[in-house]
């Protein structure tokens, strides 16, 4: 398989019964879309199940963005200098 996809981005969905092949293909396509966006990095074929957390999070991206905006609104209303004082440094 590696020789078939050399030079191309590829994703592999979960192993399923033949009747569930469409579901596996959907997960492979979702994984590949995240590879294309640079969210998942890959040097070869990417297994969807290896990135389960990322896939689930990406499915809820619009909800997460709305929640972040709502939760961070008080911080974002502060002047930039005050914001930098309130944000913990790593």
PDB file of C-alpha atoms in Angstrom:
ATOM      1  CA  UNK A   1       0.000   0.000   0.000  1.00  0.00           C
ATOM      2  CA  UNK A   2       2.807   2.427   0.828  1.00  0.00           C
ATOM      3  CA  UNK A   3       4.122   2.310  -2.728  1.00  0.00           C
ATOM      4  CA  UNK A   4       0.653   3.122  -4.092  1.00  0.00           C
ATOM      5  CA  UNK A   5       0.294   6.329  -2.080  1.00  0.00           C
ATOM      6  CA  UNK A   6       3.864   7.614  -2.219  1.00  0.00           C
ATOM      7  CA  UNK A   7       3.754  11.331  -2.943  1.00  0.00           C
ATOM      8  CA  UNK A   8       0.044  11.613  -2.133  1.00  0.00           C
ATOM      9  CA  UNK A   9      -1.878  12.327   1.052  1.00  0.00           C
ATOM     10  CA  UNK A  10      -3.841   9.253   2.128  1.00  0.00           C
ATOM     11  CA  UNK A  11      -6.093   8.326   5.031  1.00  0.00           C
ATOM     12  CA  UNK A  12      -7.401   4.977   6.203  1.00  0.00           C
ATOM     13  CA  UNK A  13     -10.765   4.693   7.909  1.00  0.00           C
ATOM     14  CA  UNK A  14     -11.514   2.161  10.625  1.00  0.00           C
ATOM     15  CA  UNK A  15     -11.713  -1.516   9.704  1.00  0.00           C
ATOM     16  CA  UNK A  16     -15.388  -2.444   9.395  1.00  0.00           C
ATOM     17  CA  UNK A  17     -17.645  -5.008   7.805  1.00  0.00           C
ATOM     18  CA  UNK A  18     -18.368  -4.496   4.098  1.00  0.00           C
ATOM     19  CA  UNK A  19     -21.829  -3.148   4.855  1.00  0.00           C
ATOM     20  CA  UNK A  20     -20.251  -0.339   6.933  1.00  0.00           C
ATOM     21  CA  UNK A  21     -17.691   0.607   4.268  1.00  0.00           C
ATOM     22  CA  UNK A  22     -19.356   3.961   3.639  1.00  0.00           C
ATOM     23  CA  UNK A  23     -18.885   4.935   7.271  1.00  0.00           C
ATOM     24  CA  UNK A  24     -15.190   4.038   7.134  1.00  0.00           C
ATOM     25  CA  UNK A  25     -14.810   6.076   3.944  1.00  0.00           C
ATOM     26  CA  UNK A  26     -16.461   9.118   5.605  1.00  0.00           C
ATOM     27  CA  UNK A  27     -13.988   8.958   8.510  1.00  0.00           C
ATOM     28  CA  UNK A  28     -11.072   8.594   6.101  1.00  0.00           C
ATOM     29  CA  UNK A  29     -12.275  11.644   4.170  1.00  0.00           C
ATOM     30  CA  UNK A  30     -12.700  13.674   7.366  1.00  0.00           C
ATOM     31  CA  UNK A  31      -9.185  12.684   8.394  1.00  0.00           C
ATOM     32  CA  UNK A  32      -7.800  13.653   5.009  1.00  0.00           C
ATOM     33  CA  UNK A  33      -9.553  17.030   5.204  1.00  0.00           C
ATOM     34  CA  UNK A  34      -7.735  17.701   8.495  1.00  0.00           C
ATOM     35  CA  UNK A  35      -4.456  16.669   6.876  1.00  0.00           C
ATOM     36  CA  UNK A  36      -5.158  19.144   4.057  1.00  0.00           C
ATOM     37  CA  UNK A  37      -5.798  21.909   6.630  1.00  0.00           C
ATOM     38  CA  UNK A  38      -2.536  21.111   8.410  1.00  0.00           C
ATOM     39  CA  UNK A  39      -4.304  20.080  11.622  1.00  0.00           C
ATOM     40  CA  UNK A  40      -3.026  16.509  11.322  1.00  0.00           C
ATOM     41  CA  UNK A  41       0.511  16.067  10.053  1.00  0.00           C
ATOM     42  CA  UNK A  42       1.395  13.017   8.041  1.00  0.00           C
ATOM     43  CA  UNK A  43       4.387  11.507   6.314  1.00  0.00           C
ATOM     44  CA  UNK A  44       2.435   8.546   4.978  1.00  0.00           C
ATOM     45  CA  UNK A  45      -1.056   7.109   5.186  1.00  0.00           C
ATOM     46  CA  UNK A  46      -2.915   8.385   8.249  1.00  0.00           C
ATOM     47  CA  UNK A  47      -5.131   6.068  10.282  1.00  0.00           C
ATOM     48  CA  UNK A  48      -8.332   7.828  11.328  1.00  0.00           C
ATOM     49  CA  UNK A  49      -8.466   6.012  14.665  1.00  0.00           C
ATOM     50  CA  UNK A  50      -5.026   7.354  15.577  1.00  0.00           C
ATOM     51  CA  UNK A  51      -6.554  10.846  15.580  1.00  0.00           C
ATOM     52  CA  UNK A  52      -9.885  10.176  17.238  1.00  0.00           C
ATOM     53  CA  UNK A  53      -9.738  13.134  19.637  1.00  0.00           C
ATOM     54  CA  UNK A  54      -8.837  15.527  16.836  1.00  0.00           C
ATOM     55  CA  UNK A  55     -11.626  14.189  14.616  1.00  0.00           C
ATOM     56  CA  UNK A  56     -14.278  14.492  17.318  1.00  0.00           C
ATOM     57  CA  UNK A  57     -13.114  18.001  18.214  1.00  0.00           C
ATOM     58  CA  UNK A  58     -13.113  19.077  14.573  1.00  0.00           C
ATOM     59  CA  UNK A  59     -16.683  17.833  14.169  1.00  0.00           C
ATOM     60  CA  UNK A  60     -17.705  20.299  16.897  1.00  0.00           C
ATOM     61  CA  UNK A  61     -15.493  23.151  15.713  1.00  0.00           C
ATOM     62  CA  UNK A  62     -18.308  25.688  15.284  1.00  0.00           C
ATOM     63  CA  UNK A  63     -19.728  24.900  18.724  1.00  0.00           C
ATOM     64  CA  UNK A  64     -16.283  25.142  20.321  1.00  0.00           C
ATOM     65  CA  UNK A  65     -15.611  28.496  18.647  1.00  0.00           C
ATOM     66  CA  UNK A  66     -18.928  29.860  19.905  1.00  0.00           C
ATOM     67  CA  UNK A  67     -18.158  28.635  23.426  1.00  0.00           C
ATOM     68  CA  UNK A  68     -14.666  30.128  23.351  1.00  0.00           C
ATOM     69  CA  UNK A  69     -16.008  33.525  22.261  1.00  0.00           C
ATOM     70  CA  UNK A  70     -18.625  33.469  24.990  1.00  0.00           C
ATOM     71  CA  UNK A  71     -16.236  32.307  27.725  1.00  0.00           C
ATOM     72  CA  UNK A  72     -13.443  34.690  26.731  1.00  0.00           C
ATOM     73  CA  UNK A  73     -15.658  37.735  26.160  1.00  0.00           C
ATOM     74  CA  UNK A  74     -14.820  39.317  29.568  1.00  0.00           C
ATOM     75  CA  UNK A  75     -11.103  38.904  28.885  1.00  0.00           C
ATOM     76  CA  UNK A  76     -11.365  40.245  25.338  1.00  0.00           C
ATOM     77  CA  UNK A  77     -13.204  43.349  26.595  1.00  0.00           C
ATOM     78  CA  UNK A  78     -10.100  44.328  28.579  1.00  0.00           C
ATOM     79  CA  UNK A  79      -7.435  46.616  27.092  1.00  0.00           C
ATOM     80  CA  UNK A  80      -4.535  44.649  25.514  1.00  0.00           C
ATOM     81  CA  UNK A  81      -2.099  45.490  28.322  1.00  0.00           C
ATOM     82  CA  UNK A  82      -4.540  44.296  31.009  1.00  0.00           C
ATOM     83  CA  UNK A  83      -5.292  41.120  29.003  1.00  0.00           C
ATOM     84  CA  UNK A  84      -1.606  40.228  28.873  1.00  0.00           C
ATOM     85  CA  UNK A  85      -1.419  40.621  32.677  1.00  0.00           C
ATOM     86  CA  UNK A  86      -4.381  38.281  33.187  1.00  0.00           C
ATOM     87  CA  UNK A  87      -3.243  35.495  30.854  1.00  0.00           C
ATOM     88  CA  UNK A  88      -0.936  32.991  32.585  1.00  0.00           C
ATOM     89  CA  UNK A  89       2.498  32.550  31.029  1.00  0.00           C
ATOM     90  CA  UNK A  90       3.812  29.079  30.189  1.00  0.00           C
TER      91      UNK A  90
END
